[in-house]
Tab-separated table of C-alpha atoms in Angstrom:
chain	number	residue	atom	x	y	z
A	1	MET	CA	28.396	-21.806	35.586
A	2	VAL	CA	25.652	-21.661	38.065
A	3	GLY	CA	21.985	-22.730	37.259
A	4	GLU	CA	20.449	-25.196	35.052
A	5	SER	CA	20.108	-24.717	31.230
A	6	PRO	CA	16.773	-23.258	30.370
A	7	GLY	CA	16.213	-25.856	27.711
A	8	GLY	CA	17.187	-28.903	29.917
A	9	ALA	CA	13.840	-30.781	30.307
A	10	CYS	CA	14.971	-34.018	29.206
A	11	GLY	CA	17.043	-36.440	31.236
A	12	ASN	CA	20.584	-37.518	30.163
A	13	SER	CA	20.705	-40.488	28.024
A	14	LEU	CA	23.049	-43.274	29.355
A	15	PRO	CA	26.099	-44.081	27.207
A	16	TRP	CA	26.208	-47.573	25.586
A	17	PHE	CA	28.837	-48.862	28.001
A	18	CYS	CA	27.208	-47.700	31.209
A	19	PRO	CA	27.301	-50.415	33.784
A	20	SER	CA	23.582	-49.393	34.949
A	21	ARG	CA	22.184	-50.824	31.722
A	22	CYS	CA	20.605	-54.221	31.386
A	23	LYS	CA	23.131	-56.958	31.807
A	24	THR	CA	21.944	-58.162	28.555
A	25	HIS	CA	21.643	-54.962	26.749
A	26	HIS	CA	23.035	-56.335	23.528
A	27	ARG	CA	19.742	-58.588	23.249
A	28	CYS	CA	17.451	-56.320	25.344
A	29	ARG	CA	14.263	-55.049	23.674
A	30	ASN	CA	12.238	-54.437	26.715
A	31	HIS	CA	13.927	-51.370	28.217
A	32	PRO	CA	13.793	-48.153	26.314
A	33	GLY	CA	17.365	-47.237	27.514
A	34	CYS	CA	18.854	-50.432	26.199
A	35	ARG	CA	17.385	-50.283	22.691
A	36	ARG	CA	19.776	-49.362	19.901
A	37	LYS	CA	18.393	-46.969	17.326
A	38	LYS	CA	20.039	-48.255	14.319
A	39	SER	CA	18.235	-46.180	11.680
A	40	PRO	CA	19.465	-42.751	12.852
A	41	GLY	CA	23.069	-44.153	12.731
A	42	ILE	CA	22.733	-45.752	9.262
A	43	SER	CA	21.148	-42.680	8.028
A	44	THR	CA	23.924	-40.529	9.250
A	45	PHE	CA	26.596	-42.684	7.862
A	46	MET	CA	24.764	-42.745	4.657
A	47	ARG	CA	24.499	-38.784	4.635
A	48	ALA	CA	28.204	-38.686	5.403
A	49	THR	CA	29.127	-40.954	2.531
A	50	GLN	CA	26.853	-38.950	0.313
A	51	TYR	CA	28.487	-35.533	1.001
A	52	THR	CA	31.899	-37.066	0.965
A	53	CYS	CA	31.247	-38.241	-2.543
A	54	MET	CA	30.089	-34.687	-3.624
A	55	LEU	CA	33.156	-33.115	-2.060
A	56	LEU	CA	35.478	-35.599	-3.696
A	57	SER	CA	33.787	-35.373	-7.242
A	58	TYR	CA	34.098	-31.623	-7.034
A	59	LEU	CA	37.763	-31.562	-6.152
A	60	ILE	CA	38.656	-33.998	-9.012
A	61	GLU	CA	36.161	-33.253	-11.701
A	62	ASN	CA	38.571	-31.032	-13.753
A	63	LYS	CA	41.168	-33.702	-14.103
A	64	PRO	CA	40.876	-35.390	-17.287
A	65	ASP	CA	42.056	-38.889	-16.040
A	66	LYS	CA	39.488	-38.929	-13.216
A	67	LYS	CA	36.354	-38.824	-15.252
A	68	LYS	CA	35.338	-42.365	-14.531
A	69	LEU	CA	36.109	-42.045	-10.915
A	70	VAL	CA	33.763	-38.946	-10.902
A	71	MET	CA	31.133	-40.696	-12.466
A	72	LYS	CA	31.303	-43.547	-9.888
A	73	LEU	CA	31.478	-40.913	-7.019
A	74	LYS	CA	28.287	-39.186	-8.466
A	75	GLN	CA	26.476	-42.377	-8.817
A	76	LEU	CA	27.265	-43.454	-5.273
A	77	GLU	CA	26.281	-39.980	-4.044
A	78	SER	CA	22.851	-40.420	-5.812
A	79	SER	CA	22.424	-44.005	-4.374
A	80	MET	CA	23.057	-42.731	-0.751
A	81	SER	CA	20.575	-39.786	-1.387
A	82	SER	CA	18.073	-42.335	-2.673
A	83	GLY	CA	18.739	-44.779	0.247
A	84	ARG	CA	18.266	-42.105	2.825
A	85	LYS	CA	14.651	-41.503	1.637
A	86	MET	CA	13.817	-44.840	2.909
A	87	PHE	CA	14.216	-43.574	6.360
A	88	ARG	CA	11.935	-40.541	5.719
A	89	LEU	CA	8.732	-42.099	7.213
A	90	GLY	CA	10.431	-43.000	10.486
A	91	ASN	CA	12.120	-39.494	10.699
A	92	MET	CA	8.771	-37.910	10.085
A	93	VAL	CA	7.274	-39.823	12.997
A	94	HIS	CA	10.256	-39.061	15.190
A	95	ALA	CA	9.954	-35.258	14.372
A	96	LEU	CA	6.233	-35.389	15.413
A	97	VAL	CA	7.099	-37.294	18.712
A	98	ALA	CA	9.748	-34.713	19.372
A	99	ALA	CA	7.435	-31.766	18.660
A	100	ARG	CA	5.012	-33.175	21.222
A	101	LYS	CA	7.754	-33.468	23.856
A	102	THR	CA	9.209	-30.156	23.211
A	103	ALA	CA	5.733	-28.608	23.336
A	104	GLU	CA	5.813	-29.313	27.278
A	105	LEU	CA	9.055	-27.574	28.004
A	106	PRO	CA	8.746	-25.101	30.857
A	107	ASP	CA	10.785	-22.196	29.167
A	108	VAL	CA	8.743	-20.445	26.464
A	109	VAL	CA	11.735	-19.756	24.166
A	110	PRO	CA	13.044	-23.278	23.842
A	111	ARG	CA	9.481	-24.474	23.669
A	112	PHE	CA	8.542	-22.426	20.693
A	113	CYS	CA	11.819	-22.747	18.761
A	114	LEU	CA	12.179	-26.602	19.179
A	115	THR	CA	8.446	-27.138	18.685
A	116	ALA	CA	8.498	-25.029	15.443
A	117	SER	CA	11.727	-26.775	14.341
A	118	ASN	CA	10.406	-30.238	14.716
A	119	LEU	CA	7.084	-29.479	12.992
A	120	THR	CA	8.792	-27.726	10.008
A	121	ARG	CA	11.137	-30.610	9.667
A	122	ALA	CA	8.207	-33.095	9.775
A	123	LEU	CA	6.726	-31.048	6.724
A	124	TYR	CA	10.001	-31.182	5.126
A	125	PHE	CA	9.789	-35.013	5.335
A	126	VAL	CA	6.380	-35.110	3.934
A	127	CYS	CA	7.617	-32.900	0.859
A	128	ASP	CA	10.578	-35.097	0.312
A	129	ALA	CA	8.312	-38.192	0.445
A	130	VAL	CA	6.335	-36.703	-2.348
A	131	LEU	CA	9.453	-36.087	-4.246
A	132	TRP	CA	10.302	-39.598	-3.796
A	133	VAL	CA	6.936	-40.735	-5.075
A	134	GLN	CA	7.567	-38.533	-8.179
A	135	SER	CA	10.989	-40.170	-8.738
A	136	THR	CA	9.569	-43.692	-8.611
A	137	GLY	CA	7.091	-42.918	-11.442
A	138	LEU	CA	3.904	-43.448	-9.101
A	139	GLN	CA	2.862	-39.888	-9.691
A	140	PRO	CA	4.847	-38.525	-12.587
A	141	ASP	CA	2.654	-35.200	-12.846
A	142	ILE	CA	3.894	-33.967	-9.570
A	143	ASP	CA	5.611	-30.650	-9.932
A	144	LYS	CA	9.184	-31.552	-8.898
A	145	PRO	CA	10.576	-28.118	-8.878
A	146	LYS	CA	7.757	-26.671	-6.572
A	147	TRP	CA	7.811	-29.489	-3.979
A	148	ARG	CA	11.645	-29.301	-3.955
A	149	ILE	CA	11.352	-25.539	-3.197
A	150	TRP	CA	8.755	-26.189	-0.454
A	151	ALA	CA	11.072	-28.965	1.077
A	152	THR	CA	13.996	-26.713	1.092
A	153	LYS	CA	12.054	-23.792	2.806
A	154	CYS	CA	10.612	-26.094	5.518
A	155	TYR	CA	14.290	-27.497	6.199
A	156	TYR	CA	15.624	-23.969	6.121
A	157	TYR	CA	13.082	-22.647	8.541
A	158	SER	CA	13.700	-25.766	10.786
A	159	LEU	CA	17.490	-24.794	10.847
A	160	LEU	CA	16.603	-21.098	11.704
A	161	MET	CA	14.579	-22.127	14.680
A	162	ASN	CA	17.399	-24.377	15.721
A	163	LEU	CA	19.887	-21.639	15.471
A	164	ALA	CA	17.425	-19.304	17.399
A	165	ARG	CA	17.412	-21.931	20.303
A	166	ASP	CA	21.146	-22.118	20.139
A	167	TRP	CA	21.389	-18.263	20.406
A	168	TYR	CA	19.139	-18.164	23.364
A	169	GLU	CA	21.223	-20.761	25.203
A	170	ILE	CA	24.349	-18.689	24.478
A	171	SER	CA	22.572	-15.417	25.677
A	172	TRP	CA	21.470	-17.290	28.805
A	173	ARG	CA	24.783	-18.489	29.615
A	174	LEU	CA	26.370	-15.002	28.859
A	175	GLU	CA	24.020	-13.385	31.310
A	176	GLN	CA	24.725	-16.038	33.790
A	177	ALA	CA	28.591	-15.423	33.345
A	178	VAL	CA	27.986	-11.655	33.802
A	179	GLN	CA	26.046	-12.198	37.072
A	180	GLU	CA	28.682	-14.679	38.325
A	181	GLU	CA	31.409	-12.206	37.792
A	182	LYS	CA	29.486	-9.428	39.559
A	183	SER	CA	28.722	-11.685	42.504
A	184	LYS	CA	32.301	-12.236	43.228
A	185	GLU	CA	34.159	-9.457	44.843
A	186	ASN	CA	37.564	-11.074	44.951
A	187	SER	CA	37.813	-12.177	41.373
A	188	CYS	CA	41.696	-12.257	41.306
A	189	TRP	CA	41.445	-15.242	43.763
A	190	ASP	CA	39.338	-17.264	41.295
A	191	LYS	CA	40.772	-18.383	37.992
A	192	HIS	CA	37.480	-18.453	36.181
A	193	SER	CA	36.446	-15.068	37.407
A	194	GLU	CA	39.812	-13.617	36.677
A	195	GLU	CA	39.404	-14.857	32.961
A	196	LEU	CA	35.983	-13.048	32.837
A	197	ASN	CA	37.511	-9.888	34.396
A	198	CYS	CA	40.198	-9.864	31.757
A	199	VAL	CA	37.572	-10.248	29.172
A	200	ARG	CA	35.577	-7.436	30.314
A	201	CYS	CA	38.680	-5.122	30.482
A	202	ASP	CA	39.550	-5.985	26.927
A	203	GLY	CA	37.126	-3.373	25.270
A	204	SER	CA	35.767	-4.377	21.911
A	205	HIS	CA	37.030	-7.885	22.153
A	206	SER	CA	35.410	-8.612	25.311
A	207	PHE	CA	32.229	-10.170	23.720
A	208	LEU	CA	33.965	-12.519	21.408
A	209	LEU	CA	36.425	-13.643	24.015
A	210	LEU	CA	33.506	-14.335	26.580
A	211	LEU	CA	31.554	-16.199	23.866
A	212	PHE	CA	34.659	-18.261	22.879
A	213	GLN	CA	34.869	-19.266	26.668
A	214	ILE	CA	31.277	-20.129	26.843
A	215	LEU	CA	31.314	-22.286	23.875
A	216	LYS	CA	34.630	-23.874	25.081
A	217	ARG	CA	32.806	-24.861	28.297
A	218	ASN	CA	29.781	-26.092	26.607
A	219	THR	CA	30.763	-28.572	23.881
A	220	PRO	CA	27.190	-29.891	23.190
A	221	LEU	CA	26.202	-26.272	22.539
A	222	LEU	CA	29.292	-25.616	20.183
A	223	LEU	CA	28.748	-28.870	18.249
A	224	ASP	CA	24.842	-28.039	17.867
A	225	LEU	CA	25.853	-24.556	16.606
A	226	VAL	CA	28.510	-25.995	14.169
A	227	LYS	CA	26.018	-28.732	12.858
A	228	ASN	CA	23.285	-26.048	12.267
A	229	LEU	CA	25.477	-23.548	10.460
A	230	CYS	CA	26.902	-26.244	8.290
A	231	ASP	CA	23.488	-27.584	7.313
A	232	LEU	CA	22.399	-24.037	6.305
A	233	SER	CA	24.812	-24.104	3.247
A	234	GLY	CA	22.445	-26.326	1.229
A	235	PRO	CA	19.196	-24.383	1.657
A	236	LEU	CA	21.002	-21.127	1.288
A	237	ASP	CA	22.198	-22.281	-2.147
A	238	THR	CA	19.100	-24.011	-3.175
A	239	LEU	CA	16.994	-21.026	-2.447
A	240	GLY	CA	19.605	-18.538	-3.964
A	241	ILE	CA	20.066	-16.449	-0.638
A	242	PHE	CA	23.794	-17.265	-0.746
A	243	LYS	CA	25.105	-19.157	-3.771
A	244	THR	CA	28.170	-21.390	-3.195
A	245	ASN	CA	29.420	-24.591	-4.877
A	246	PRO	CA	29.172	-28.413	-4.493
A	247	GLY	CA	32.510	-28.269	-2.770
A	248	VAL	CA	31.497	-26.097	-0.101
A	249	ILE	CA	28.138	-27.898	0.316
A	250	GLY	CA	29.913	-31.178	0.463
A	251	PHE	CA	32.375	-29.917	3.051
A	252	CYS	CA	29.824	-28.682	5.267
A	253	GLY	CA	27.677	-31.683	4.814
A	254	VAL	CA	30.701	-34.007	5.787
A	255	LEU	CA	31.531	-31.922	8.901
A	256	SER	CA	27.769	-31.727	9.930
A	257	SER	CA	27.616	-35.746	9.406
A	258	LEU	CA	30.762	-36.195	11.503
A	259	VAL	CA	29.356	-34.090	14.410
A	260	GLY	CA	26.040	-36.250	14.011
A	261	ILE	CA	28.257	-39.509	14.205
A	262	LEU	CA	30.069	-38.109	17.140
A	263	THR	CA	26.882	-37.326	19.044
A	264	LEU	CA	25.384	-40.690	18.361
A	265	ALA	CA	28.707	-42.230	19.650
A	266	SER	CA	28.729	-40.036	22.650
A	267	PRO	CA	25.154	-39.192	23.659
A	268	HIS	CA	26.420	-36.694	26.509
A	269	LEU	CA	27.744	-34.415	23.639
A	270	LYS	CA	24.185	-33.917	22.216
A	271	LEU	CA	22.516	-30.788	23.301
A	272	LYS	CA	19.668	-31.688	25.447
A	273	GLN	CA	16.332	-30.420	24.713
């Protein structure tokens, strides 16, 4: 694939084991590249635990001899959900900082999509903080259903903006692939061009096969797309757009959390902004 991704304005982050890091990276607090961001990792693991409990309790809730286990799973799920709210303030600040950075991207489409996504995500954290204040009893007169709907809508719009950015990246790579194919006259001598030529001659399946090849060659884009699609299950159900069940939401939440853990462990798999 020729060219550089239109959304790639940020530098690649160094992996934790990179030898170019500070020699005392396990203690270093001076270099930004050597700092371990613990809160996103903890929050992601708590999220994975929460949705795992949701999925397991859904799978065994109809078994009479598992009632106590179901209760314990639901209690743990509630504890993880409450614990994650402790990170909301930091997440809101992070979203605002990210919005400021993405507002400087050179390409207009990623700039708009990512900035809108980060701003609506920050609003989601604000609404969620209000819900947390209501749950603690500090402001019991807060209209919980209304604020919950507002929070869900903000999260939903943030995901839509992320998916719009993903589709833009896919479209850009599709265009690059077609241009690359046209620029090579002797495609049979090049394996990659031969695959594209076969896809083009396949009629109605050409688009899906070309899309599959592009996602296969761009793992960060594939992971980001999967994560955003999985995260949609919750808002779609809460807003009544597409009703599912706790099992589906739990499964999608676990899958999304695993993708998040994978990108934390391997930063090169995270789609660059």
